[in-house]
Amino acid sequence: MSRQPELVIANATVVNSHGRQEAHIAVHDGRIAGLVDAAQPVPAADRTIDATGKLVIPGGVDGHCHVAQVTGRFRTLDDYRTTSTAALWGGTTTIIDFGIPRDAQETPLAAVLHKKELATESRCDVALHGAVVSWDETVPWQLEQLAAEGVRSVKMYTTNRGTTMADGGTILKVMREMVRLDGLAYIHAEHDPIITDCTEQQAEDGRIGIEHLHRTRPELAEEISVKETLAMAEYTGAPVYFVHQSTPGAVDLVSQARERGLQAYSETCPHYVTLDDSVYASTFPEWFACCPPMRSPETVTALKERLVSGAIHTMSSDHSCYDLSQKRERTDDVRAMPHGLPGVETRMPVTFTAMASAGATVEQFVSAFAAEPARINAIPGKGRIAEGFDADLVVFDPAEERTVNGAAMHMGTDFSPFEGKALTGWPAVVVSNGRVVLDADGFHDPGAVGRFINRNGFRQHQSAASEPTQLPAAAL
Ligand SMILES: [Zn+2]
């Protein structure tokens, strides 16, 4: 360090996904200038935060957020200022949003450029995924432009016919482009004919209200779609990432594909390892309207086991900020109501509580919360506490317990699906690009300082991100 650091987090137990060490963390110019062994004196700094007795983990990377999302006649109620503020309150310092064409006229490129413009209001760093709904001869050129903008992943839906669904031919061709452009295919996998038929049958039987949501989208529909998509990934050689996997069968298919040599990844969300389908028989079933729906208690347990075993790589919020008035407009028909749950702010404590209860270490939590989302999404400088990495840091107290009060949170809505739950593992201090944005005095709005992250190519990043230095691991 040539000059005095702006910030030192002293006496920290630094926990990365690969191990932990006792150190003082020096921050200079928004980056980690160095880790000083805790046996050495605390370096002088403009500001020193003492983390004695606390853990310090990398700032969270949430790979799946929908900001200002338009779906049919519904629009989520947050903007970048709100979502990024809520993210920081929850220990997440990087969010990845989606540029999804809002209608048949908007191109994938226009959708991304629109989101990039909105993102200038962000308080934290932002990256974007693209999305393709239908193939035409301009798509390869548009994907090249996206790659040049640092948007190296493209989402496609195998369901939602008539809105976001891409047919098999489109998915196959986009996968080929991802191989050519060193990108990553992002897939929402649910078999559309089964979902459509099952939903129609439920409607005919008069069981189409929100209390029946889980019966309209069977586990089988998710698994058959994962299987079909993996075959296309194998055929094209494209790396593939499955969003919000909600069944152990779907996760196992991805694990087996990896054993065959595919680059295939599993994401799940906090609600799928925490809530089961009994929520649809509760007083407020509309709090839990999302696709896929919550599953049986047995499925939840088996999914959580796969999170702890490492078969699931990332834990993302799938943040979608509707409020209760939108959720309650059409509770009589799951086809007409907006799906998606607010979650960018609660991702840390819900994930930590679920993983700790299943015997995971803090290192494993850091892996799903920050390290793997950064690695798989090819985000440079994130997901690890090491010299030269961005100074995105969370002083974290695994013993701190709070009860969720949706109305008191900072997302653009009036409820939380985790309302009333006692959760452990909340952020005490959050540092984003070297700025202390949350501490004992509360939130310090840094202004619209969030940066747009130009992501690396997928293969380029995986080969450059060599194995991290092994540090001595310790028990929880
Ligand atoms: Zn989503």
Short mmCIF file of C-alpha atoms in Angstrom, two decimals, residues 163-449:
data_model
loop_
_atom_site.label_atom_id
_atom_site.label_comp_id
_atom_site.label_asym_id
_atom_site.label_seq_id
_atom_site.Cartn_x
_atom_site.Cartn_y
_atom_site.Cartn_z
CA THR A 163 -45.41 -13.70 -24.33
CA THR A 164 -41.83 -14.72 -23.44
CA MET A 165 -41.72 -18.34 -24.67
CA ALA A 166 -39.04 -19.26 -27.21
CA ASP A 167 -39.60 -22.36 -29.34
CA GLY A 168 -37.06 -25.21 -29.49
CA GLY A 169 -35.63 -23.99 -32.80
CA THR A 170 -34.92 -20.55 -31.35
CA ILE A 171 -33.30 -22.01 -28.23
CA LEU A 172 -31.07 -24.25 -30.33
CA LYS A 173 -29.93 -21.42 -32.60
CA VAL A 174 -29.27 -19.03 -29.70
CA MET A 175 -27.24 -21.77 -27.98
CA ARG A 176 -25.08 -21.98 -31.11
CA GLU A 177 -24.59 -18.21 -30.94
CA MET A 178 -23.59 -18.51 -27.28
CA VAL A 179 -20.86 -20.97 -28.28
CA ARG A 180 -19.69 -18.57 -31.02
CA LEU A 181 -19.77 -15.50 -28.74
CA ASP A 182 -18.46 -17.23 -25.57
CA GLY A 183 -21.75 -16.67 -23.76
CA LEU A 184 -24.07 -18.59 -21.47
CA ALA A 185 -27.64 -19.79 -22.13
CA TYR A 186 -30.01 -18.97 -19.25
CA ILE A 187 -33.12 -21.17 -19.24
CA HIS A 188 -36.49 -21.00 -17.50
CA ALA A 189 -37.48 -24.65 -17.95
CA GLU A 190 -41.10 -25.75 -17.70
CA HIS A 191 -42.70 -27.94 -20.38
CA ASP A 192 -45.31 -25.72 -21.97
CA PRO A 193 -47.77 -28.34 -23.33
CA ILE A 194 -48.00 -30.01 -19.91
CA ILE A 195 -48.39 -26.70 -18.07
CA THR A 196 -51.02 -25.51 -20.56
CA ASP A 197 -53.01 -28.75 -20.46
CA CYS A 198 -52.81 -29.08 -16.70
CA THR A 199 -53.94 -25.47 -16.23
CA GLU A 200 -56.85 -25.92 -18.67
CA GLN A 201 -58.00 -29.04 -16.84
CA GLN A 202 -57.86 -27.24 -13.51
CA ALA A 203 -59.91 -24.39 -15.01
CA GLU A 204 -62.52 -26.80 -16.38
CA ASP A 205 -62.83 -28.31 -12.91
CA GLY A 206 -63.27 -24.83 -11.41
CA ARG A 207 -59.96 -25.00 -9.52
CA ILE A 208 -58.01 -22.14 -11.03
CA GLY A 209 -57.81 -19.69 -8.09
CA ILE A 210 -54.50 -18.96 -6.37
CA GLU A 211 -55.16 -21.66 -3.74
CA HIS A 212 -54.67 -24.22 -6.57
CA LEU A 213 -51.51 -22.76 -8.16
CA HIS A 214 -49.28 -25.70 -7.18
CA ARG A 215 -51.64 -28.12 -8.97
CA THR A 216 -51.31 -26.32 -12.31
CA ARG A 217 -47.55 -26.75 -12.70
CA PRO A 218 -46.38 -30.28 -11.83
CA GLU A 219 -42.77 -31.16 -11.00
CA LEU A 220 -42.77 -33.44 -14.01
CA ALA A 221 -43.18 -30.42 -16.31
CA GLU A 222 -40.01 -28.84 -14.94
CA GLU A 223 -37.98 -32.03 -15.18
CA ILE A 224 -38.94 -32.98 -18.74
CA SER A 225 -38.08 -29.48 -19.91
CA VAL A 226 -34.68 -29.59 -18.19
CA LYS A 227 -33.99 -32.93 -19.87
CA GLU A 228 -34.92 -31.60 -23.32
CA THR A 229 -32.86 -28.43 -22.84
CA LEU A 230 -29.82 -30.41 -21.67
CA ALA A 231 -30.03 -32.47 -24.85
CA MET A 232 -29.88 -29.24 -26.88
CA ALA A 233 -26.94 -28.01 -24.80
CA GLU A 234 -25.14 -31.31 -25.38
CA TYR A 235 -25.86 -31.16 -29.10
CA THR A 236 -24.65 -27.56 -29.51
CA GLY A 237 -21.91 -27.58 -26.86
CA ALA A 238 -23.35 -24.50 -25.17
CA PRO A 239 -22.94 -23.86 -21.44
CA VAL A 240 -26.37 -23.73 -19.82
CA TYR A 241 -27.71 -22.30 -16.56
CA PHE A 242 -31.14 -23.25 -15.20
CA VAL A 243 -32.90 -20.53 -13.24
CA HIS A 244 -35.03 -21.21 -10.17
CA GLN A 245 -34.84 -25.00 -10.07
CA SER A 246 -37.50 -26.18 -7.64
CA THR A 247 -37.23 -29.98 -7.66
CA PRO A 248 -34.47 -32.43 -6.71
CA GLY A 249 -35.14 -34.33 -9.96
CA ALA A 250 -34.38 -31.24 -12.04
CA VAL A 251 -31.17 -30.57 -10.09
CA ASP A 252 -30.08 -34.21 -10.44
CA LEU A 253 -30.49 -34.06 -14.22
CA VAL A 254 -28.11 -31.10 -14.29
CA SER A 255 -25.61 -32.89 -12.00
CA GLN A 256 -25.69 -35.97 -14.25
CA ALA A 257 -25.14 -33.79 -17.31
CA ARG A 258 -22.09 -32.27 -15.62
CA GLU A 259 -20.75 -35.75 -14.97
CA ARG A 260 -21.04 -36.34 -18.74
CA GLY A 261 -18.88 -33.27 -19.29
CA LEU A 262 -21.51 -30.58 -19.95
CA GLN A 263 -21.11 -27.10 -18.52
CA ALA A 264 -24.47 -27.04 -16.78
CA TYR A 265 -25.47 -25.10 -13.65
CA SER A 266 -28.31 -25.07 -11.14
CA GLU A 267 -29.84 -22.06 -9.45
CA THR A 268 -32.55 -22.09 -6.83
CA CYS A 269 -34.27 -19.35 -4.85
CA PRO A 270 -34.74 -18.76 -1.12
CA HIS A 271 -38.49 -19.54 -1.26
CA TYR A 272 -38.00 -23.01 -2.77
CA VAL A 273 -35.84 -24.20 0.15
CA THR A 274 -37.97 -22.51 2.81
CA LEU A 275 -41.67 -22.57 1.91
CA ASP A 276 -43.82 -25.53 0.85
CA ASP A 277 -47.16 -25.83 -0.93
CA SER A 278 -49.13 -25.59 2.31
CA VAL A 279 -48.82 -21.81 1.81
CA TYR A 280 -51.59 -22.06 -0.80
CA ALA A 281 -53.97 -23.20 1.96
CA SER A 282 -52.95 -20.27 4.19
CA THR A 283 -54.86 -17.05 4.86
CA PHE A 284 -52.92 -15.13 2.19
CA PRO A 285 -52.09 -17.53 -0.65
CA GLU A 286 -51.51 -14.57 -3.02
CA TRP A 287 -48.26 -13.79 -1.14
CA PHE A 288 -46.83 -16.90 -2.79
CA ALA A 289 -47.81 -16.50 -6.46
CA CYS A 290 -44.74 -17.43 -8.45
CA CYS A 291 -43.69 -19.88 -11.17
CA PRO A 292 -42.63 -22.56 -10.51
CA PRO A 293 -44.89 -22.71 -7.44
CA MET A 294 -43.88 -23.93 -3.98
CA ARG A 295 -43.55 -27.71 -3.84
CA SER A 296 -44.32 -30.46 -1.31
CA PRO A 297 -42.50 -30.53 2.05
CA GLU A 298 -40.56 -33.63 0.89
CA THR A 299 -39.39 -31.79 -2.21
CA VAL A 300 -38.30 -28.78 -0.15
CA THR A 301 -36.22 -31.01 2.13
CA ALA A 302 -34.61 -32.84 -0.80
CA LEU A 303 -33.86 -29.55 -2.58
CA LYS A 304 -32.21 -28.14 0.53
CA GLU A 305 -30.02 -31.25 0.74
CA ARG A 306 -28.80 -30.54 -2.78
CA LEU A 307 -28.02 -26.96 -1.84
CA VAL A 308 -25.87 -28.18 1.04
CA SER A 309 -24.22 -30.95 -1.02
CA GLY A 310 -23.08 -28.39 -3.59
CA ALA A 311 -25.24 -29.75 -6.44
CA ILE A 312 -26.97 -26.35 -6.58
CA HIS A 313 -24.52 -23.58 -7.44
CA THR A 314 -26.31 -20.32 -6.84
CA MET A 315 -29.04 -18.85 -4.70
CA SER A 316 -30.78 -15.97 -6.47
CA SER A 317 -33.81 -14.00 -5.39
CA ASP A 318 -35.81 -13.92 -8.68
CA HIS A 319 -36.83 -10.55 -7.22
CA SER A 320 -40.11 -9.31 -8.74
CA CYS A 321 -41.71 -6.46 -6.91
CA TYR A 322 -45.49 -6.49 -7.17
CA ASP A 323 -47.60 -5.26 -4.28
CA LEU A 324 -50.64 -6.79 -2.66
CA SER A 325 -53.15 -4.72 -4.61
CA GLN A 326 -51.70 -6.16 -7.84
CA LYS A 327 -51.52 -9.64 -6.33
CA ARG A 328 -55.16 -9.42 -5.16
CA GLU A 329 -56.66 -8.15 -8.40
CA ARG A 330 -57.26 -11.59 -9.88
CA THR A 331 -56.77 -14.20 -7.16
CA ASP A 332 -59.64 -16.08 -8.80
CA ASP A 333 -57.48 -17.03 -11.80
CA VAL A 334 -53.76 -17.86 -11.70
CA ARG A 335 -53.57 -17.17 -15.45
CA ALA A 336 -54.52 -13.52 -14.96
CA MET A 337 -52.46 -12.56 -11.90
CA PRO A 338 -48.85 -11.33 -11.76
CA HIS A 339 -46.32 -13.96 -10.64
CA GLY A 340 -43.06 -13.28 -8.84
CA LEU A 341 -41.95 -12.43 -5.31
CA PRO A 342 -39.97 -9.60 -3.74
CA GLY A 343 -36.72 -10.98 -2.33
CA VAL A 344 -33.56 -8.99 -3.10
CA GLU A 345 -33.41 -7.69 0.49
CA THR A 346 -34.16 -10.97 2.29
CA ARG A 347 -31.90 -13.26 0.23
CA MET A 348 -29.07 -13.22 2.77
CA PRO A 349 -30.93 -14.16 5.99
CA VAL A 350 -33.35 -16.59 4.30
CA THR A 351 -30.49 -18.41 2.57
CA PHE A 352 -28.24 -18.41 5.62
CA THR A 353 -30.99 -19.63 7.96
CA ALA A 354 -31.97 -22.44 5.57
CA MET A 355 -28.39 -23.54 4.91
CA ALA A 356 -27.26 -23.35 8.54
CA SER A 357 -30.28 -25.41 9.65
CA ALA A 358 -29.23 -28.11 7.17
CA GLY A 359 -25.63 -28.20 8.43
CA ALA A 360 -23.89 -26.02 5.83
CA THR A 361 -20.79 -24.01 6.70
CA VAL A 362 -20.51 -20.25 6.26
CA GLU A 363 -18.07 -20.98 3.42
CA GLN A 364 -20.82 -22.89 1.58
CA PHE A 365 -23.21 -20.02 2.18
CA VAL A 366 -20.68 -17.57 0.71
CA SER A 367 -20.33 -19.84 -2.31
CA ALA A 368 -24.07 -19.77 -3.16
CA PHE A 369 -24.57 -16.13 -2.13
CA ALA A 370 -21.60 -14.46 -3.81
CA ALA A 371 -18.73 -16.56 -5.15
CA GLU A 372 -20.49 -18.87 -7.59
CA PRO A 373 -22.89 -16.23 -8.95
CA ALA A 374 -19.82 -14.07 -9.72
CA ARG A 375 -17.83 -16.93 -11.25
CA ILE A 376 -20.56 -18.50 -13.40
CA ASN A 377 -21.81 -15.13 -14.63
CA ALA A 378 -18.20 -14.15 -15.47
CA ILE A 379 -18.22 -10.99 -13.36
CA PRO A 380 -14.67 -9.75 -12.88
CA GLY A 381 -13.49 -8.58 -9.46
CA LYS A 382 -16.46 -9.83 -7.45
CA GLY A 383 -17.38 -12.67 -5.12
CA ARG A 384 -14.11 -12.93 -3.23
CA ILE A 385 -12.21 -11.05 -0.54
CA ALA A 386 -8.69 -10.85 -1.90
CA GLU A 387 -6.22 -8.21 -2.92
CA GLY A 388 -7.28 -6.43 -6.10
CA PHE A 389 -10.94 -7.44 -5.87
CA ASP A 390 -13.66 -4.82 -5.53
CA ALA A 391 -14.19 -3.67 -1.93
CA ASP A 392 -17.69 -5.16 -1.68
CA LEU A 393 -17.76 -6.39 1.90
CA VAL A 394 -20.34 -7.38 4.48
CA VAL A 395 -19.68 -7.51 8.19
CA PHE A 396 -21.97 -10.35 9.00
CA ASP A 397 -23.31 -11.68 12.27
CA PRO A 398 -24.48 -15.28 11.88
CA ALA A 399 -26.11 -15.17 15.31
CA GLU A 400 -28.15 -12.00 14.78
CA GLU A 401 -31.83 -12.88 14.71
CA ARG A 402 -34.58 -10.61 13.38
CA THR A 403 -38.20 -11.17 12.48
CA VAL A 404 -39.20 -10.21 8.96
CA ASN A 405 -41.58 -7.25 8.73
CA GLY A 406 -42.32 -6.68 5.04
CA ALA A 407 -43.72 -3.18 5.58
CA ALA A 408 -40.47 -2.04 7.23
CA MET A 409 -38.25 -3.23 4.37
CA HIS A 410 -36.99 -1.12 1.48
CA MET A 411 -38.31 -2.92 -1.56
CA GLY A 412 -41.03 -1.24 -3.61
CA THR A 413 -43.80 -3.31 -2.10
CA ASP A 414 -45.88 -3.82 1.04
CA PHE A 415 -45.30 -7.46 1.90
CA SER A 416 -42.73 -10.24 2.13
CA PRO A 417 -43.41 -13.93 1.55
CA PHE A 418 -41.23 -14.46 4.63
CA GLU A 419 -43.39 -12.20 6.81
CA GLY A 420 -43.14 -13.05 10.51
CA LYS A 421 -40.29 -15.53 10.09
CA ALA A 422 -37.43 -15.32 12.59
CA LEU A 423 -34.24 -15.40 10.52
CA THR A 424 -30.57 -15.39 11.47
CA GLY A 425 -27.61 -13.93 9.61
CA TRP A 426 -28.13 -10.24 8.82
CA PRO A 427 -25.64 -7.66 7.62
CA ALA A 428 -24.25 -5.29 10.26
CA VAL A 429 -22.06 -3.23 7.91
CA VAL A 430 -22.19 -3.15 4.11
CA VAL A 431 -19.36 -1.72 2.01
CA SER A 432 -19.98 -1.24 -1.71
CA ASN A 433 -17.02 -0.30 -3.89
CA GLY A 434 -15.23 0.95 -0.79
CA ARG A 435 -18.15 3.11 0.44
CA VAL A 436 -19.76 2.30 3.77
CA VAL A 437 -23.46 2.29 2.83
CA LEU A 438 -24.87 0.56 5.90
CA ASP A 439 -23.62 0.65 9.47
CA ALA A 440 -24.92 1.07 13.03
CA ASP A 441 -26.19 4.56 12.10
CA GLY A 442 -28.35 3.20 9.30
CA PHE A 443 -28.26 3.58 5.53
CA HIS A 444 -26.04 6.15 3.83
CA ASP A 445 -27.34 6.65 0.30
CA PRO A 446 -24.25 6.85 -1.92
CA GLY A 447 -26.26 8.35 -4.80
CA ALA A 448 -26.41 6.92 -8.30
CA VAL A 449 -22.84 5.58 -8.18
#
